PDB file of C-alpha atoms in Angstrom:
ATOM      1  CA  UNK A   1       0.000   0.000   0.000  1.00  0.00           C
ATOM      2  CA  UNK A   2       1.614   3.005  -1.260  1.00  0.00           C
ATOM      3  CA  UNK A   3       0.285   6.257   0.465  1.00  0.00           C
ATOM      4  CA  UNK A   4       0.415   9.607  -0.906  1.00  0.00           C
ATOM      5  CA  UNK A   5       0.078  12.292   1.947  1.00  0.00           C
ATOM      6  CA  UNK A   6       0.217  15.457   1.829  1.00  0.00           C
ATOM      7  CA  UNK A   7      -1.920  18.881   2.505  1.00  0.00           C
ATOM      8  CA  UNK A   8      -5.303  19.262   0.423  1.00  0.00           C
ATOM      9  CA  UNK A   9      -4.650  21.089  -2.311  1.00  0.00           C
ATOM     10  CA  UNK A  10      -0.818  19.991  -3.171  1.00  0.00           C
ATOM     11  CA  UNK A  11      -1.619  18.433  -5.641  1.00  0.00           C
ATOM     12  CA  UNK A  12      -2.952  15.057  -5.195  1.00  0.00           C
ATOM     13  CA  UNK A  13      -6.614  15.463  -7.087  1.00  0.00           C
ATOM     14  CA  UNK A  14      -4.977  16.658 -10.114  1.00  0.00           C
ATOM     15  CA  UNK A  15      -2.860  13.560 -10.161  1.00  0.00           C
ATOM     16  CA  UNK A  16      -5.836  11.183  -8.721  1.00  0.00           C
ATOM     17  CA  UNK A  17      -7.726  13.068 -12.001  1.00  0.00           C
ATOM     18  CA  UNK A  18      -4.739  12.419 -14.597  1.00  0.00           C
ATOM     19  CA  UNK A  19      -4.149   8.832 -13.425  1.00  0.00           C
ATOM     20  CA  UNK A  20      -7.564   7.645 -13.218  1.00  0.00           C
ATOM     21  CA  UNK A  21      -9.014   9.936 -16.789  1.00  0.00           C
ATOM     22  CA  UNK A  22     -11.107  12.244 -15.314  1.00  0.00           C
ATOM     23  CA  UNK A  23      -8.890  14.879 -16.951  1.00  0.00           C
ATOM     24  CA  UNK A  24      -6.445  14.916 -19.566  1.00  0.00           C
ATOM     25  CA  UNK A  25      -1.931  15.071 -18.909  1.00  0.00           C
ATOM     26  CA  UNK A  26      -0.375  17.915 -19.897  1.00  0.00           C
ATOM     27  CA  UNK A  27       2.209  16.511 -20.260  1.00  0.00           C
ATOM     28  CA  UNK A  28       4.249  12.882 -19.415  1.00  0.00           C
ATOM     29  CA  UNK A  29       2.772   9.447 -19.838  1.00  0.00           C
ATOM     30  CA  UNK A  30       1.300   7.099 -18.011  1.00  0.00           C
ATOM     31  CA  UNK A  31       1.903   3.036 -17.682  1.00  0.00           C
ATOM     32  CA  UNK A  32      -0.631  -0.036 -16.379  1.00  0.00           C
ATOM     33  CA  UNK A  33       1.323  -3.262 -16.770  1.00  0.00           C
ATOM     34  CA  UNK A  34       4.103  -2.095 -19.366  1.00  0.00           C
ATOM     35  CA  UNK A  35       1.118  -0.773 -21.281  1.00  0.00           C
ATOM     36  CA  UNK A  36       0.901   3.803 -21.744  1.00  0.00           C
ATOM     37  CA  UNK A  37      -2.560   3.955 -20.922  1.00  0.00           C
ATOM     38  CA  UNK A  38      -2.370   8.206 -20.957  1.00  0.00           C
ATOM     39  CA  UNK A  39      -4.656   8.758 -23.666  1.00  0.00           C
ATOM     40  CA  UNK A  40      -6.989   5.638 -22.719  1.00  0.00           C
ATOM     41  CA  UNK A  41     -10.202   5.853 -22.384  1.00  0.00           C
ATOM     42  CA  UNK A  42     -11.746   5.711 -18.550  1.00  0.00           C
ATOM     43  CA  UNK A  43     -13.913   2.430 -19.544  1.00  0.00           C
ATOM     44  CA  UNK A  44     -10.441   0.569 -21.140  1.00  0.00           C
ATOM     45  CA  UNK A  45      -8.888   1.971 -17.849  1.00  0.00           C
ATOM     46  CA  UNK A  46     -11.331   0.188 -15.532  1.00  0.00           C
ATOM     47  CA  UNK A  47     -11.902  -2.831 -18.204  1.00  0.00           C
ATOM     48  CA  UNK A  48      -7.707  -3.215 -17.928  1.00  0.00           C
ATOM     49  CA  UNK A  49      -7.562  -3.441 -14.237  1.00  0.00           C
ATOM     50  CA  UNK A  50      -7.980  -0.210 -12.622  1.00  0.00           C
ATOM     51  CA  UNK A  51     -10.321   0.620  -9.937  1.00  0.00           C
ATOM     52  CA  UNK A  52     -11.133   4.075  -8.492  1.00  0.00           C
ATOM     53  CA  UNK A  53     -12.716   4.583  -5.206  1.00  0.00           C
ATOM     54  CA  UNK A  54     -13.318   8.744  -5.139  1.00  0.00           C
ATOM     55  CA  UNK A  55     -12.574  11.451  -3.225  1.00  0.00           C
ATOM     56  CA  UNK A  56     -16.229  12.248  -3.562  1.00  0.00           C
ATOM     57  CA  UNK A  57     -18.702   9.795  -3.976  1.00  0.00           C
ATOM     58  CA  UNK A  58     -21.712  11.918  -4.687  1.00  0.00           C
ATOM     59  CA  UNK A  59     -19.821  13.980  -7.571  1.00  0.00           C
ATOM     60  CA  UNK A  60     -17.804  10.653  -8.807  1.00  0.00           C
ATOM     61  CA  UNK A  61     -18.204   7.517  -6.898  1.00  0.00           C
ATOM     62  CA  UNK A  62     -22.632   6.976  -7.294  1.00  0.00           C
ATOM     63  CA  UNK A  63     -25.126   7.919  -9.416  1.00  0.00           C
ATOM     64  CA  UNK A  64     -27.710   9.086  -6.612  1.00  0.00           C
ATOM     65  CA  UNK A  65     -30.817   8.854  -8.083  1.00  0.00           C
ATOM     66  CA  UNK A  66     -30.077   5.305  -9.116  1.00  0.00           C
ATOM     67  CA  UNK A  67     -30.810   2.277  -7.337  1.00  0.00           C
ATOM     68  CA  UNK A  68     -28.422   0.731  -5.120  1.00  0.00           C
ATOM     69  CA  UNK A  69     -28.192  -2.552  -7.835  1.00  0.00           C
ATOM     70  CA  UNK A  70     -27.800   0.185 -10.776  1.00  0.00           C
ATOM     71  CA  UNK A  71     -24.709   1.881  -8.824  1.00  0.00           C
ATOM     72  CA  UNK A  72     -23.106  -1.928  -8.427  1.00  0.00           C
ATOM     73  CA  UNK A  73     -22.944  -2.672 -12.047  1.00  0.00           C
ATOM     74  CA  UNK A  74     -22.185   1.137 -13.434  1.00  0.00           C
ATOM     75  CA  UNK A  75     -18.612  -0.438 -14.771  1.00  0.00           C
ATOM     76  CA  UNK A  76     -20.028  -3.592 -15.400  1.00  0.00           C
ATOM     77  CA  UNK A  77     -23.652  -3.490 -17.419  1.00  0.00           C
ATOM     78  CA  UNK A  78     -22.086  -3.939 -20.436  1.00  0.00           C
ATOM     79  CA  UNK A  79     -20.470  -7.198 -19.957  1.00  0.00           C
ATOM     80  CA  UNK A  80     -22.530 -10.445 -21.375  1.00  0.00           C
ATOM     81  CA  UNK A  81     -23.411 -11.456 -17.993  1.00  0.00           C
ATOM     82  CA  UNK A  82     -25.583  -8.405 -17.416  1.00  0.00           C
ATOM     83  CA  UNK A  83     -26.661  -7.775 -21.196  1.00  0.00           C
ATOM     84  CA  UNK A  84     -27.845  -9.484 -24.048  1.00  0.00           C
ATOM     85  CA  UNK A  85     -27.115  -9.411 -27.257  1.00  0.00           C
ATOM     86  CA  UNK A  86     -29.652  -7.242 -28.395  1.00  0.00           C
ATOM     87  CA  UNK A  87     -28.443  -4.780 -25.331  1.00  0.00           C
ATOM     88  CA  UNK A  88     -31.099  -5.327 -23.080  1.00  0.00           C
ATOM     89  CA  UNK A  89     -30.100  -5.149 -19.214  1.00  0.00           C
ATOM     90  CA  UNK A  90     -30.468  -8.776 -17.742  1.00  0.00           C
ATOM     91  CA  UNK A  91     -32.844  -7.442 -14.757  1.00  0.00           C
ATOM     92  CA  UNK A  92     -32.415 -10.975 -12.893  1.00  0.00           C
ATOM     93  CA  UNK A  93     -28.644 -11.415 -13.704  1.00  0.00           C
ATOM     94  CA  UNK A  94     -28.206  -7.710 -12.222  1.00  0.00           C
ATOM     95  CA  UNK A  95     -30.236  -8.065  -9.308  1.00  0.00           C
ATOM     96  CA  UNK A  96     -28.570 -11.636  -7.995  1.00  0.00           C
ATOM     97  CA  UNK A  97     -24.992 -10.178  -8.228  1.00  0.00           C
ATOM     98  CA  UNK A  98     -26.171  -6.965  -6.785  1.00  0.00           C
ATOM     99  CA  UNK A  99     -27.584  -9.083  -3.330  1.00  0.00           C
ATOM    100  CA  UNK A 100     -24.753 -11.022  -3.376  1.00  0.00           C
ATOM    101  CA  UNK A 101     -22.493  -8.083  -3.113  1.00  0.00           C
ATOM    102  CA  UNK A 102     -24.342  -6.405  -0.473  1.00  0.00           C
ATOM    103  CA  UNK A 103     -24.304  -9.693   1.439  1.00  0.00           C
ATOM    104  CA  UNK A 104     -20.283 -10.143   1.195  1.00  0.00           C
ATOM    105  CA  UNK A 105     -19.894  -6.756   1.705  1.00  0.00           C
ATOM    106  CA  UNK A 106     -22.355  -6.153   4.403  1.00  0.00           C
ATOM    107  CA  UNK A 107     -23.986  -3.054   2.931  1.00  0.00           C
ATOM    108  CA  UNK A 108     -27.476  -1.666   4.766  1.00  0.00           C
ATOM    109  CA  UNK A 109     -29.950  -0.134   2.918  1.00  0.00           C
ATOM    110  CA  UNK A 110     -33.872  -0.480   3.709  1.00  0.00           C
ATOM    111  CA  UNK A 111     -35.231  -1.902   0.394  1.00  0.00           C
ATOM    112  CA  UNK A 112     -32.287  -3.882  -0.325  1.00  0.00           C
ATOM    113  CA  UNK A 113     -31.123  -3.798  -3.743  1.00  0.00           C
ATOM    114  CA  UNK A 114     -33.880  -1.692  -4.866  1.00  0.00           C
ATOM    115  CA  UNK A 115     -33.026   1.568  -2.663  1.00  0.00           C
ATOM    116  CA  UNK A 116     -31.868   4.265  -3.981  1.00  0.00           C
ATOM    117  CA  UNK A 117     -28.572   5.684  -3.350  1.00  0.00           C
ATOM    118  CA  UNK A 118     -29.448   8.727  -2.183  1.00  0.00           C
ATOM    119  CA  UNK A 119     -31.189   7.399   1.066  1.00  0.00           C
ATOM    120  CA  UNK A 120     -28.375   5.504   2.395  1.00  0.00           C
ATOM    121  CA  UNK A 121     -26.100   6.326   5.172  1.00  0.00           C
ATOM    122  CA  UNK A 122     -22.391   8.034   3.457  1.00  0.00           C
ATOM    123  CA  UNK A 123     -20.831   4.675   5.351  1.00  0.00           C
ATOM    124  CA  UNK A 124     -23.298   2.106   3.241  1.00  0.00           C
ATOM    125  CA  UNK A 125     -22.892   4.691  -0.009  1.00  0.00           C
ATOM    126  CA  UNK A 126     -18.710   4.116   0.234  1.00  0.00           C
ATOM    127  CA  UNK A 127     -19.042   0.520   1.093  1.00  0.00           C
ATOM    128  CA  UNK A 128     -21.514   0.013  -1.812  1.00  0.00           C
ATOM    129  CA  UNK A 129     -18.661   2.170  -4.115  1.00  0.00           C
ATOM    130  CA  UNK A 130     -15.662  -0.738  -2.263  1.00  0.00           C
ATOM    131  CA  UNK A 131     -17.939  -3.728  -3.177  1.00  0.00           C
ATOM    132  CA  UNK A 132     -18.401  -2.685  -6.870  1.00  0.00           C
ATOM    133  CA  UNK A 133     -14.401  -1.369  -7.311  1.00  0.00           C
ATOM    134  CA  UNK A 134     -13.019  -4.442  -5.416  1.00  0.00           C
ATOM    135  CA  UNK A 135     -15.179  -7.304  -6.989  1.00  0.00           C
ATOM    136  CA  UNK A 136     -14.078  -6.408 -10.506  1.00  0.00           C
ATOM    137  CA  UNK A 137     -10.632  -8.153  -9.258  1.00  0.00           C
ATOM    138  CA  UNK A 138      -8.545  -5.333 -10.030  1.00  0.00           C
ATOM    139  CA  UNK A 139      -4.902  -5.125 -10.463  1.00  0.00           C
ATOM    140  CA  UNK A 140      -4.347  -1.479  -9.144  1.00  0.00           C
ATOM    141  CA  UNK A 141      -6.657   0.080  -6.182  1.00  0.00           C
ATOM    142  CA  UNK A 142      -6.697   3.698  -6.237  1.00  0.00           C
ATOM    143  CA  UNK A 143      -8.229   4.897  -3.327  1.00  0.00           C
ATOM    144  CA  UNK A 144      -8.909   8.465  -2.186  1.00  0.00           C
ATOM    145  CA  UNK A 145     -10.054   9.681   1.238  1.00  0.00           C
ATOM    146  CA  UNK A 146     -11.957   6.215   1.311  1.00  0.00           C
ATOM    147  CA  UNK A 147     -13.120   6.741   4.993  1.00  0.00           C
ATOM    148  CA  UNK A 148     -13.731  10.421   5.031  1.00  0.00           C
ATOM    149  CA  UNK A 149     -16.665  11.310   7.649  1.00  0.00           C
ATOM    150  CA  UNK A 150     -17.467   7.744   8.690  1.00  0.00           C
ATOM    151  CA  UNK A 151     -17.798   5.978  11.968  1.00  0.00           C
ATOM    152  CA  UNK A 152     -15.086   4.068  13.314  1.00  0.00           C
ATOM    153  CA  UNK A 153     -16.355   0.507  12.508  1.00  0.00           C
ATOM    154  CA  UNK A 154     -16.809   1.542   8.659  1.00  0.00           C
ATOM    155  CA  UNK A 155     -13.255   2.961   8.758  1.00  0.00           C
ATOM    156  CA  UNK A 156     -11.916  -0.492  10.392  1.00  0.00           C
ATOM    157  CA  UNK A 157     -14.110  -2.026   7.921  1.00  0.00           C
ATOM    158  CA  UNK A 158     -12.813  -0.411   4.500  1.00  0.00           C
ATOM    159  CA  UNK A 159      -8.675  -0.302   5.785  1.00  0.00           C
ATOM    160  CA  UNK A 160      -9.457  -4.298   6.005  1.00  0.00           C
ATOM    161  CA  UNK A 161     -10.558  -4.749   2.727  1.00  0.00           C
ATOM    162  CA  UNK A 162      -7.748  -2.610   1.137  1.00  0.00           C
ATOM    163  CA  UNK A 163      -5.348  -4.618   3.137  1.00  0.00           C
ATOM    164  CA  UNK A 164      -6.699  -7.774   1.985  1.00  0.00           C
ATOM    165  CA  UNK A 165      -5.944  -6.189  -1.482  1.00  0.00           C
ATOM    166  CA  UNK A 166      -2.482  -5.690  -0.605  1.00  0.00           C
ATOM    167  CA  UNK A 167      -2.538  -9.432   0.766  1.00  0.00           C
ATOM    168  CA  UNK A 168      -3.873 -10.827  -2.917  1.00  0.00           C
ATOM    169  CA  UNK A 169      -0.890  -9.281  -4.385  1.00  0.00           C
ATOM    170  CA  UNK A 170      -2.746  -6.199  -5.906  1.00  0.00           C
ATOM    171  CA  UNK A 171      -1.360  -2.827  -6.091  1.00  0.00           C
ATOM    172  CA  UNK A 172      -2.878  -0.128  -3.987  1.00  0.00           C
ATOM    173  CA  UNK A 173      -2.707   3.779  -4.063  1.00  0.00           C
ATOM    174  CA  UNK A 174      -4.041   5.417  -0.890  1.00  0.00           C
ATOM    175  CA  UNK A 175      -4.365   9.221  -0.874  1.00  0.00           C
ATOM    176  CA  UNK A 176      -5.162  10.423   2.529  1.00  0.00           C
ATOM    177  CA  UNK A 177      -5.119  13.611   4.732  1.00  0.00           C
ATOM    178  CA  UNK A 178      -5.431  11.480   8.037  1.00  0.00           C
ATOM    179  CA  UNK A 179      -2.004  10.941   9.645  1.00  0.00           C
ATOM    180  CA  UNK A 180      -3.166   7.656  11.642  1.00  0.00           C
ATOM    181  CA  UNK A 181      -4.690   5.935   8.675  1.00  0.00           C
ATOM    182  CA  UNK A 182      -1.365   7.443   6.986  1.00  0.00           C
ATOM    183  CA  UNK A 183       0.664   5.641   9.270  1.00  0.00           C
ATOM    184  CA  UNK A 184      -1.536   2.676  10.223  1.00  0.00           C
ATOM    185  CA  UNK A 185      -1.846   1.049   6.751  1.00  0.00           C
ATOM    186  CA  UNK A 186       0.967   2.423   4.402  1.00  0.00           C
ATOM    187  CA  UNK A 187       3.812   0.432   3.226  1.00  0.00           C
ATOM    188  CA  UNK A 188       5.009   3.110   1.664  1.00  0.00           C
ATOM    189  CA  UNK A 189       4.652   6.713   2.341  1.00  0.00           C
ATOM    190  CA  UNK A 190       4.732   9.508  -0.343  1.00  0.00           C
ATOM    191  CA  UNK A 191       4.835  13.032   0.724  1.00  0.00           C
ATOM    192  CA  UNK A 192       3.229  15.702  -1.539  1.00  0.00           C
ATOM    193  CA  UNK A 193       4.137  19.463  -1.295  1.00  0.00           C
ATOM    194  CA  UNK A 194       2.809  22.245  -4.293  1.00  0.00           C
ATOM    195  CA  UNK A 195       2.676  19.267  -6.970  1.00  0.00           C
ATOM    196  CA  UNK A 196       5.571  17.842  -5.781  1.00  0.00           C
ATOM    197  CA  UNK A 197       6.981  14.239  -4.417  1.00  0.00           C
ATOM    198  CA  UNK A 198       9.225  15.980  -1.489  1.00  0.00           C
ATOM    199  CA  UNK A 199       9.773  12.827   0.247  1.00  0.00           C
ATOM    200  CA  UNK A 200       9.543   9.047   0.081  1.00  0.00           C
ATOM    201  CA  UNK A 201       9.625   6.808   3.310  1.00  0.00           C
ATOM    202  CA  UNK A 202       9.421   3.893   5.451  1.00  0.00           C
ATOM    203  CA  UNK A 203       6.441   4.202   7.762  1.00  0.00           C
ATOM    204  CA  UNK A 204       7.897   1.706  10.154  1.00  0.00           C
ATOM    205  CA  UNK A 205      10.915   4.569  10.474  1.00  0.00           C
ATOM    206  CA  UNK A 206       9.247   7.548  10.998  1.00  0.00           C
ATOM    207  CA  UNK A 207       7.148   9.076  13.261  1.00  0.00           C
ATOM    208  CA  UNK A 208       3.769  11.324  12.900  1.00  0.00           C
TER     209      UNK A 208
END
């Protein structure tokens, strides 16, 4: 788990925007596997292995007005297991995966896969955002402020699952403001200062 600390505004959601697509590079390139992905498009992004858990999940991370089983397969609908050939949505197909994601990942929401995003607690919204970014077996986790304004259990709860990320062998990029989630979970500590790396570091030799 490489973590990039730093500040707001140093820096880090221009990068977060440039790595993930949500913005275009000025200038330099950028490589997934070997393979410049800088002028790839967000869907061959996510369909190559990258997932993106936001900064912001009402701007980014959910569609709000959508149910809870629509949010789940936003980067997946298009795959043959939730569409048929003639591009119908498979209603049934979408609705199984959708419980059985909010059964692993222990998300609460009154109707169940039917509720809409917008009525959830922000701790079930992120964990719904986890389920769909980390069941799409990723190779690289990019994750931004993932616990910003939750309670303590859904904080334990989402620094587990990126850890078991780690554990698979996946690569994971944490941005984060929060020292002790900085230093609790980090391999790897990056420190950014007005756009700049300004340090690199051990988190096991270093204090706060």
């Amino acid at each position: 788990i490489v973590c990039i600390a730093g500040i707001d505004g140093n820096g880090q959601t221009e990068f977060v925007y440039g790595l993930t697509g949500l913005e275009p590079l000025k200038a330099g390139t950028i490589t997934m596997n070997g393979e410049d992905i800088t002028h790839m498009p967000i869907r061959k992004r996510m369909t190559s292995g990258m997932s993106h858990i936001p900064e912001d999940r009402h701007k980014h991370g959910l569609v709000l007005d959508y149910s809870l089983e629509d949010n789940i397969v936003l980067q997946r609908y298009f795959e043959p297991q939730f569409t048929n050939k003639l591009g119908f949505l498979k209603r049934k197909e979408i609705r199984r995966y959708a419980n059985r994601l909010i059964e692993q990942y222990d998300i609460r929401s009154g109707q169940g896969a039917i509720t809409k995003a917008r009525s959830m607690s922000g701790g079930n919204q992120q964990k719904a955002i986890i389920a769909r970014e980390l069941d799409r077996d990723p190779e690289i986790v990019i994750a931004v402020q993932p616990v910003r304004g939750l309670d303590v259990g859904a904080i334990e709860y989402i620094h587990k699952q990126l850890v078991e990320q780690r554990n698979e062998g996946k690569a994971v990029l944490l941005v984060s403001l929060e020292l002790d989630e900085v230093m609790d979970i980090s391999d790897r500590i990056i420190v950014m200062y007005e756009g700049e790396i300004v340090a690199d570091v051990n988190p096991k030799e270093i204090t706060v």
